[in-house]
Amino acid sequence: MSIKEHIERAQIDVASALNLYFEQALDSDRAIKEATHYSLFNGGKRLRPFLVYATGKILGADKKDLDILAAAIECIHSYSLVHDDLPAMDDDDLRRGRPTCHIVYGEAQAILAGDALQTLAFELIAKHSFNCSAQTQVKMIAALAHASGLEGMVSGQGLDIAATDKIITVQELERIHKLKTGALINCAITLGALCSENVDEQTLENLSVFGYAIGLAFQVHDDILDVEGDTVTLGKPQGSDIAANKATYPALLGMLGAKEKAQNLIQQAHEALANIDADTTLLASLANYLIERDH
Amino acid sequence: MSIKEHIERAQIDVASALNLYFEQALDSDRAIKEATHYSLFNGGKRLRPFLVYATGKILGADKKDLDILAAAIECIHSYSLVHDDLPAMDDDDLRRGRPTCHIVYGEAQAILAGDALQTLAFELIAKHSFNCSAQTQVKMIAALAHASGLEGMVSGQGLDIAATDKIITVQELERIHKLKTGALINCAITLGALCSENVDEQTLENLSVFGYAIGLAFQVHDDILDVEGDTVTLGKPQGSDIAANKATYPALLGMLGAKEKAQNLIQQAHEALANIDADTTLLASLANYLIERDH
């Protein structure tokens, strides 16, 4: 299978796992249930689920366990997008070519849908009967919470908002992205690895280097696409970062500098994989794909 | 100790547990850290922490474990208040006599602070070394998530918003409160009980009857205070539910009917406690206190 086919496989698998929950959720407000479902199924790339599956598979984790972890991390990612799009935050009307959650369901329901999606992530992991031990289950919940919260994604978004309209350094921009997107991308890999229960500290460390490198490369490439991509392919207006006065890598490093940075990061990612004693072909292909994609 | 002194003890203990986290949280955005801390320390009654401590103590749970559970459930409660107060939701400027989170820190930071508080609840439980088993730890996380999410608190708030300006029945109002406040109040009791690890199904069931009865009585009494209380004692404008066109028990049942309902619920709560084979004096005192308080 090509990397694109592997990503499509992850998209199908995580969709099944998510839909299973929605068929079972009984006593819930219909509007919020609809809004959460709409937000989860908005044509996302499912990069984080893919990373859960790819890493877990390499290390021998159970497929059904990975389904739950993939669904959970996508819930966190999805909640963060719903809240980031709100008028008080980035104020975006479109995401991937479709109206954002608050445009369709109103602001109150969008806030609640985001809240419910975050809870759902933890509920999915805590309710599943894993093949791994309860100790590992707790460790995975701790990792997901740490990556999402005050010392991870939420602080990244806070710093990002604070940096709008300000001149910041490349180091400051990297800290923002490390927290805002890096922490969760890295966590996807950690979850896949922990779930296998036969992963040593050194492998976890190498996977983490890989995770942060591709997370940052992903972001640099996003900034490049914001300048060079076209609106239809991107599903959002080309140039929207610049219009919103967001600091970007092309703005700070120049377009050539940004492209070089993305290449260097992918090189680092490959070096980290080379130190891992397992077949990491799929993760290597993903790294290359991340800086070649057009949306 | 009087019930008021027991409640004050719970307030002090949960404050210590929460502050311990904030001393350790290193890599986080200062503004959001401040906003979460402000929201957690806004003079709340700490009813849910009290219930965790009171139930856990009866059944022999470890005090340090209860500290974490009390802190976690207060984080969930606190996040829900921050988000409920937002302009797109209930649009409240004051809570307990102090400006709400978004008034002090702005809407974007308030959304993020609420998000971070929710995550923190799960992080606190998942990171703590409990004296009970990892299986129980997972069960407690599942209970907290279930009570907070799409089949609990969030749906209650969604139904509440949808019911504003509409005429609803007492049954519909009860369903809203059962989800919006009942689920989490009940969960506080469940967490305290689960943590002890020597609680049988029948006791859990009796505690649940007690929990839902006092949760609803608490809400009925809140509605009564909204009519009969005074603005300074309440910390919010007297008559604010009526001004916001919210359905209330006095409006649906008359003031006498509402007071009778609160009494009946507390009677049910006492009957549930009578079936429990342990010293439930403290929970009984709390039940009485809930419908006697003036704020």
XYZ file of C-alpha atoms in Angstrom:
590
model
C 0.000 0.000 0.000
C 1.128 3.558 -0.685
C 1.351 6.051 2.162
C -1.841 7.672 0.883
C -3.645 4.322 1.035
C -2.355 3.772 4.584
C -3.687 7.191 5.589
C -7.053 6.376 3.974
C -7.134 3.096 5.908
C -6.594 5.021 9.177
C -9.368 7.435 8.182
C -11.823 4.570 7.681
C -10.807 2.775 10.890
C -11.038 5.811 13.128
C -14.396 6.768 11.601
C -15.790 3.323 12.525
C -14.492 3.607 16.085
C -16.022 7.073 16.486
C -19.362 6.103 14.964
C -19.629 3.180 17.338
C -19.715 5.627 20.256
C -22.393 7.796 18.663
C -24.643 4.785 18.118
C -24.434 4.043 21.849
C -24.691 7.532 23.424
C -28.255 7.526 24.652
C -29.170 10.298 27.049
C -27.743 13.327 25.310
C -28.905 16.629 23.893
C -29.537 16.038 20.172
C -28.167 19.393 19.045
C -24.832 18.913 20.816
C -24.591 15.329 19.665
C -25.069 16.537 16.086
C -22.563 19.352 16.520
C -19.905 17.000 17.925
C -20.506 14.513 15.111
C -20.353 17.270 12.495
C -17.049 18.489 13.929
C -15.519 15.031 14.040
C -16.489 14.257 10.450
C -15.345 17.386 8.672
C -12.881 15.842 6.247
C -9.855 15.976 8.554
C -6.589 14.374 7.454
C -6.553 12.099 10.548
C -2.818 12.519 10.893
C -2.868 11.763 14.625
C -4.924 8.550 14.250
C -2.559 7.471 11.459
C 0.399 7.962 13.814
C -1.299 5.944 16.558
C -1.913 3.052 14.152
C 1.469 3.203 12.434
C 3.462 3.286 15.682
C 1.322 0.730 17.477
C 1.485 -1.682 14.536
C 5.279 -1.560 14.400
C 5.500 -2.449 18.074
C 2.810 -5.134 18.102
C -0.107 -3.374 19.811
C -3.653 -4.721 19.560
C -5.667 -3.246 16.647
C -8.868 -2.735 18.682
C -6.910 -0.912 21.382
C -5.387 1.333 18.727
C -8.864 2.106 17.335
C -9.833 3.585 20.712
C -6.622 5.586 21.085
C -6.930 6.894 17.520
C -10.536 7.939 18.161
C -9.615 9.583 21.468
C -6.779 11.680 20.124
C -8.914 12.777 17.167
C -11.570 13.934 19.664
C -8.980 16.153 21.364
C -7.763 17.508 18.031
C -11.314 18.103 16.862
C -12.339 19.911 20.076
C -9.322 22.195 19.737
C -10.317 23.138 16.180
C -13.937 23.865 17.167
C -12.790 26.193 19.958
C -9.961 27.775 17.922
C -12.444 28.677 15.175
C -14.739 30.595 17.579
C -15.238 34.341 17.025
C -13.379 35.153 20.278
C -10.396 33.090 19.095
C -9.354 32.857 15.406
C -12.842 33.739 14.124
C -12.829 31.346 11.156
C -16.008 30.726 9.151
C -14.578 27.937 7.008
C -12.520 24.854 7.726
C -11.555 22.483 4.932
C -14.098 24.189 2.690
C -17.032 23.644 5.069
C -18.702 26.086 7.479
C -17.198 25.814 10.964
C -19.179 24.400 13.888
C -20.317 27.744 15.335
C -21.475 28.933 11.899
C -23.756 25.889 11.585
C -24.852 25.386 15.220
C -24.235 28.758 16.889
C -21.553 29.758 19.371
C -23.080 28.265 22.526
C -23.474 24.817 20.954
C -19.978 25.014 19.476
C -18.443 25.745 22.887
C -20.378 22.832 24.371
C -19.585 20.520 21.456
C -15.873 21.242 21.951
C -16.221 20.585 25.669
C -18.020 17.297 25.013
C -15.394 16.205 22.505
C -12.647 16.726 25.036
C -14.501 14.680 27.661
C -15.217 11.983 25.091
C -11.497 11.456 24.499
C -10.944 10.490 28.134
C -14.193 8.547 28.358
C -13.304 6.410 25.346
C -9.950 5.375 26.817
C -11.260 4.891 30.360
C -14.226 2.734 29.283
C -12.432 0.414 26.872
C -11.246 -3.030 27.952
C -7.649 -2.890 26.778
C -5.420 -5.832 26.094
C -2.698 -3.954 27.909
C -2.679 -3.490 31.698
C -4.740 -0.975 33.670
C -1.437 0.663 34.700
C -0.680 1.305 31.025
C -4.226 2.532 30.469
C -3.720 5.125 33.241
C -0.335 6.081 31.781
C -1.929 6.676 28.366
C -4.637 8.888 29.887
C -1.942 10.865 31.733
C 0.050 11.302 28.511
C -3.007 12.509 26.583
C -4.028 14.930 29.334
C -0.520 16.315 29.694
C -0.188 16.899 25.943
C -3.596 18.609 25.755
C -3.621 20.863 28.787
C -1.913 23.706 30.556
C 1.562 22.363 29.795
C 0.689 21.454 26.200
C -1.810 22.325 23.480
C -3.922 24.857 25.416
C -0.879 26.916 26.375
C 0.279 26.812 22.759
C -3.020 28.270 21.585
C -2.843 30.897 24.349
C 0.664 31.920 23.298
C -0.416 31.936 19.645
C -3.277 34.346 20.341
C -1.012 36.539 22.467
C 1.560 36.653 19.650
C -0.912 37.875 16.997
C 0.059 41.322 15.689
C 3.408 41.080 17.540
C 6.905 40.556 16.210
C 8.319 37.330 17.628
C 11.534 35.356 17.135
C 11.868 31.962 15.443
C 12.506 30.484 18.923
C 9.242 31.907 20.231
C 7.369 30.638 17.172
C 8.868 27.186 17.697
C 7.782 27.133 21.342
C 4.229 28.014 20.255
C 4.130 25.209 17.690
C 5.845 22.706 19.956
C 3.016 23.216 22.439
C 0.107 23.956 20.090
C 0.515 21.121 17.587
C 3.752 19.307 18.489
C 2.611 18.017 21.864
C -0.455 16.234 20.479
C 1.279 14.851 17.374
C 3.986 13.503 19.623
C 1.377 12.105 21.980
C -0.234 10.129 19.132
C 3.066 8.340 18.662
C 3.541 7.852 22.414
C 0.055 6.339 22.763
C 0.681 3.860 19.958
C 3.991 2.911 21.541
C 2.798 2.645 25.157
C -0.122 0.478 24.087
C 2.228 -2.232 22.822
C 3.701 -2.613 26.335
C 7.012 -3.875 25.017
C 8.653 -0.595 24.270
C 11.864 0.455 26.028
C 12.790 3.972 27.175
C 15.311 4.451 24.377
C 12.736 3.659 21.674
C 10.249 6.035 23.319
C 12.925 8.735 23.312
C 13.733 8.184 19.620
C 10.046 8.224 18.752
C 9.699 11.479 20.628
C 12.522 13.100 18.649
C 10.803 11.828 15.487
C 7.436 13.148 16.693
C 8.581 16.663 17.485
C 10.540 16.889 14.229
C 7.606 15.875 12.001
C 5.217 18.000 14.089
C 7.277 21.087 13.463
C 7.906 20.188 9.812
C 4.142 19.787 9.379
C 3.640 23.306 10.724
C 6.414 24.864 8.615
C 4.911 23.224 5.530
C 1.452 24.527 6.487
C 2.882 28.044 6.592
C 4.469 27.493 3.174
C 1.143 26.238 1.752
C -0.570 29.330 3.148
C 1.615 31.362 0.782
C 1.980 28.986 -2.182
C -1.174 26.851 -2.046
C -4.477 27.673 -3.681
C -7.752 28.333 -1.865
C -9.716 25.420 -3.373
C -7.095 22.772 -2.567
C -6.455 24.172 0.931
C -10.157 24.450 1.824
C -9.457 27.847 3.409
C -8.515 31.204 1.898
C -4.908 31.201 0.717
C -2.971 33.876 2.645
C -5.224 33.654 5.712
C -2.289 33.495 8.173
C -0.821 36.656 6.698
C -4.244 38.340 6.701
C -4.633 37.447 10.396
C -1.199 38.904 11.226
C 0.114 35.543 12.404
C 3.853 34.982 12.614
C 4.878 32.355 10.034
C 8.118 30.614 9.090
C 8.256 32.110 5.553
C 7.799 35.572 7.106
C 10.603 34.990 9.635
C 13.013 32.922 7.532
C 12.061 33.788 3.959
C 10.500 31.165 1.673
C 13.810 29.458 0.913
C 14.779 29.402 4.584
C 11.409 27.906 5.518
C 11.726 25.146 2.922
C 15.238 24.372 4.081
C 14.003 24.195 7.674
C 11.259 21.724 6.731
C 13.815 19.556 4.897
C 16.215 19.615 7.853
C 13.483 18.604 10.250
C 12.484 15.657 8.084
C 16.150 14.682 7.954
C 16.234 14.722 11.787
C 13.090 12.602 11.812
C 14.730 9.988 9.571
C 17.830 9.903 11.761
C 15.697 9.263 14.850
C 13.926 6.383 13.078
C 17.265 4.859 12.031
C 18.021 4.319 15.743
C 14.884 2.273 16.297
C 15.131 -1.498 16.135
C 11.922 -2.156 14.178
C 10.535 -1.719 10.649
C 9.846 2.018 10.574
C 9.243 2.270 6.799
C 5.695 3.537 7.228
C 6.704 6.328 9.600
C 9.533 7.296 7.240
C 7.109 7.506 4.292
C 4.793 9.664 6.383
C 7.627 12.065 7.201
C 8.334 12.568 3.508
C 4.652 12.895 2.668
C 4.139 15.654 5.254
C 6.343 18.124 3.378
C 5.194 17.056 -0.086
C 1.412 17.369 0.398
C -0.523 20.209 -1.290
C -3.174 20.650 1.440
C -17.374 19.756 64.234
C -20.476 21.399 62.775
C -21.409 20.771 59.153
C -20.162 24.279 58.333
C -16.776 23.472 59.883
C -16.635 20.212 57.907
C -17.335 22.135 54.728
C -14.611 24.666 55.610
C -12.189 21.784 56.212
C -12.970 20.436 52.722
C -12.431 23.928 51.290
C -8.983 24.155 52.862
C -7.959 20.630 51.842
C -9.013 20.958 48.208
C -7.310 24.361 47.962
C -4.005 22.783 49.101
C -4.335 19.966 46.576
C -5.052 22.406 43.744
C -2.252 24.794 44.697
C 0.219 21.931 44.690
C -0.440 21.454 40.980
C 0.017 25.128 40.164
C 3.393 25.193 41.921
C 4.542 22.364 39.647
C 3.072 23.343 36.249
C 6.129 24.657 34.479
C 5.829 25.138 30.748
C 2.551 26.964 30.491
C 1.222 30.254 29.209
C 1.172 32.624 32.195
C -2.111 34.313 31.268
C -4.006 31.018 31.040
C -2.383 29.712 34.200
C -3.557 32.860 35.988
C -7.050 32.613 34.509
C -7.434 28.966 35.553
C -6.188 29.751 39.059
C -8.525 32.754 39.325
C -11.465 30.584 38.284
C -10.638 27.811 40.717
C -10.286 30.214 43.647
C -13.407 32.298 43.290
C -15.029 31.578 46.630
C -16.904 28.455 45.557
C -18.779 26.421 48.148
C -16.754 23.276 47.287
C -19.833 21.124 47.655
C -18.476 18.425 45.341
C -15.103 18.159 47.132
C -16.966 17.962 50.445
C -19.008 15.043 49.091
C -15.870 13.248 47.910
C -14.278 13.596 51.361
C -17.429 12.787 53.344
C -18.250 9.647 51.345
C -14.670 8.428 51.128
C -14.095 8.891 54.851
C -17.172 6.840 55.767
C -15.965 3.958 53.635
C -12.311 4.103 54.649
C -10.636 5.651 51.596
C -7.147 7.155 51.769
C -7.124 10.913 52.539
C -4.433 11.768 49.941
C -6.369 9.890 47.261
C -9.495 11.840 48.201
C -7.561 15.134 47.914
C -6.859 14.366 44.264
C -10.425 13.309 43.487
C -11.785 16.405 45.252
C -9.421 18.641 43.273
C -10.310 16.905 40.006
C -14.067 17.204 40.367
C -13.730 20.859 41.369
C -11.735 21.443 38.163
C -14.645 20.032 36.125
C -17.168 22.127 38.043
C -15.019 25.226 37.695
C -14.510 24.754 33.934
C -18.272 24.417 33.471
C -18.866 27.719 35.301
C -16.238 29.568 33.244
C -17.809 28.390 29.985
C -21.419 28.844 31.180
C -20.664 32.490 32.067
C -19.407 33.320 28.538
C -21.314 35.911 26.488
C -22.474 33.239 24.008
C -23.877 31.156 26.888
C -25.442 32.729 30.024
C -23.517 36.017 29.599
C -22.851 36.601 33.313
C -20.482 39.364 34.431
C -20.508 38.420 38.108
C -20.146 35.153 39.984
C -20.206 35.098 43.755
C -19.714 38.856 43.763
C -16.560 38.798 41.637
C -16.111 39.533 37.933
C -16.301 36.342 35.870
C -13.230 34.923 34.105
C -13.928 36.444 30.675
C -14.530 39.877 32.223
C -11.077 39.793 33.814
C -9.068 37.914 31.151
C -11.088 38.267 27.958
C -13.174 35.720 26.111
C -10.389 33.841 24.342
C -8.445 33.240 27.553
C -11.639 32.235 29.369
C -12.460 29.612 26.734
C -8.909 28.267 26.995
C -8.878 28.409 30.802
C -12.072 26.338 30.871
C -10.537 23.880 28.426
C -7.387 23.603 30.545
C -9.401 23.073 33.722
C -11.232 20.165 32.160
C -7.987 18.545 31.050
C -6.476 19.132 34.478
C -9.219 17.086 36.130
C -8.232 13.991 34.167
C -4.516 14.712 34.436
C -4.688 14.956 38.233
C -6.362 11.560 38.572
C -4.220 9.842 35.933
C -0.909 11.099 37.372
C -1.535 10.353 41.042
C -0.213 7.179 42.682
C -3.385 5.911 44.311
C -3.568 3.492 47.186
C -6.360 1.766 45.312
C -5.747 -0.362 42.196
C -5.124 0.935 38.673
C -8.403 -0.763 37.657
C -10.241 1.418 40.180
C -8.320 4.480 38.980
C -9.549 3.806 35.428
C -13.089 3.261 36.729
C -13.001 6.629 38.501
C -11.812 8.404 35.349
C -14.622 6.732 33.379
C -17.194 7.825 35.980
C -15.964 11.425 35.932
C -15.921 11.568 32.135
C -19.365 10.037 31.828
C -20.858 12.497 34.336
C -19.230 15.477 32.592
C -19.801 14.778 28.936
C -22.356 14.183 26.243
C -24.465 11.941 28.479
C -24.120 14.206 31.515
C -23.309 17.812 32.387
C -22.677 19.156 28.881
C -26.010 17.871 27.585
C -27.712 19.402 30.626
C -26.257 22.805 29.803
C -27.259 22.361 26.148
C -30.845 21.500 27.108
C -30.872 24.425 29.567
C -29.877 26.905 26.871
C -32.407 25.418 24.438
C -35.158 25.751 27.095
C -34.547 29.473 27.709
C -37.622 31.548 26.752
C -39.664 28.340 26.335
C -42.415 26.872 28.482
C -41.308 23.475 29.772
C -42.778 20.871 32.135
C -41.487 19.959 35.594
C -40.312 16.647 34.099
C -38.268 18.458 31.454
C -36.786 20.789 34.078
C -35.845 17.771 36.202
C -34.112 16.109 33.270
C -32.096 19.302 32.678
C -30.976 19.499 36.303
C -30.352 15.770 36.602
C -27.848 16.138 33.765
C -26.558 19.668 34.360
C -25.814 19.511 38.099
C -27.094 16.126 39.326
C -24.657 14.002 37.345
C -21.556 15.705 38.761
C -22.843 15.919 42.345
C -23.639 12.231 42.157
C -20.233 11.539 40.645
C -18.512 13.216 43.625
C -20.162 10.662 45.883
C -19.357 7.796 43.511
C -15.680 8.796 43.363
C -15.404 8.884 47.149
C -17.057 5.474 47.349
C -15.113 3.780 44.534
C -11.841 5.000 45.995
C -12.412 3.011 49.189
C -12.482 -0.232 47.160
C -14.651 -2.004 49.710
C -18.027 -0.748 48.614
C -20.725 -3.174 47.432
C -23.207 -2.567 44.592
C -26.126 -2.038 46.983
C -24.295 0.739 48.857
C -23.337 2.388 45.558
C -26.986 2.251 44.519
C -28.182 3.816 47.810
C -25.529 6.508 47.549
C -26.694 7.240 44.010
C -30.308 7.698 45.169
C -28.985 10.001 47.902
C -26.815 11.890 45.384
C -29.560 12.565 42.856
C -31.994 13.577 45.605
C -29.658 16.143 47.194
C -28.530 17.338 43.758
C -32.081 18.150 42.764
C -32.909 19.602 46.206
C -29.840 21.837 45.887
C -31.170 23.142 42.560
C -34.734 23.656 43.815
C -33.341 25.596 46.788
C -31.170 27.679 44.429
C -34.297 28.636 42.497
C -36.026 29.564 45.772
C -33.048 31.717 46.816
C -33.174 33.459 43.434
C -36.611 34.750 44.454
C -36.222 35.138 48.220
C -32.488 35.751 48.723
C -30.748 39.104 48.618
C -28.171 40.186 46.066
C -25.298 40.743 48.551
C -25.615 37.321 50.222
C -26.105 35.509 46.900
C -23.161 37.241 45.178
C -25.306 37.644 42.049
C -28.342 39.805 41.306
C -31.454 38.463 43.044
C -34.062 37.541 40.411
C -31.446 36.806 37.730
C -33.059 33.491 36.684
C -36.390 35.225 36.153
C -34.697 38.085 34.293
C -32.995 35.529 32.011
C -36.310 33.785 31.308
C -35.101 30.533 32.830
C -37.648 27.944 33.920
C -37.532 27.583 37.723
C -39.298 25.397 40.285
C -41.105 28.308 41.999
C -42.395 29.419 38.585
C -43.626 25.906 37.734
C -44.822 24.738 41.160
C -45.441 27.970 43.076
C -43.230 28.942 46.041
C -44.994 26.601 48.456
C -44.867 23.726 45.998
C -41.139 24.296 45.421
C -40.398 24.311 49.154
C -42.408 21.129 49.611
C -40.488 19.500 46.763
C -37.136 20.386 48.348
C -38.304 18.916 51.680
C -39.511 15.716 50.005
C -36.222 15.262 48.190
C -34.264 15.647 51.410
C -36.601 13.094 52.991
C -35.768 10.680 50.128
C -32.079 11.382 50.699
C -32.377 10.461 54.391
C -34.225 7.254 53.546
C -31.458 6.220 51.140
C -28.837 6.843 53.837
C -30.796 4.768 56.358
C -30.205 1.721 54.126
C -26.435 2.120 54.241
C -24.491 0.090 56.783
C -22.067 2.835 57.886
C -22.066 6.068 59.907
C -23.702 8.476 57.457
C -24.281 11.321 59.966
C -22.151 13.776 58.014
C -23.982 13.163 54.728
C -27.307 13.514 56.574
C -26.246 16.876 58.050
C -25.182 18.031 54.606
C -28.590 17.141 53.162
C -30.328 19.307 55.772
C -27.833 22.138 55.296
C -28.429 22.252 51.533
C -32.026 23.442 51.917
C -31.337 25.720 54.883
C -28.435 27.762 53.424
C -28.998 31.410 52.459
C -26.534 31.466 49.522
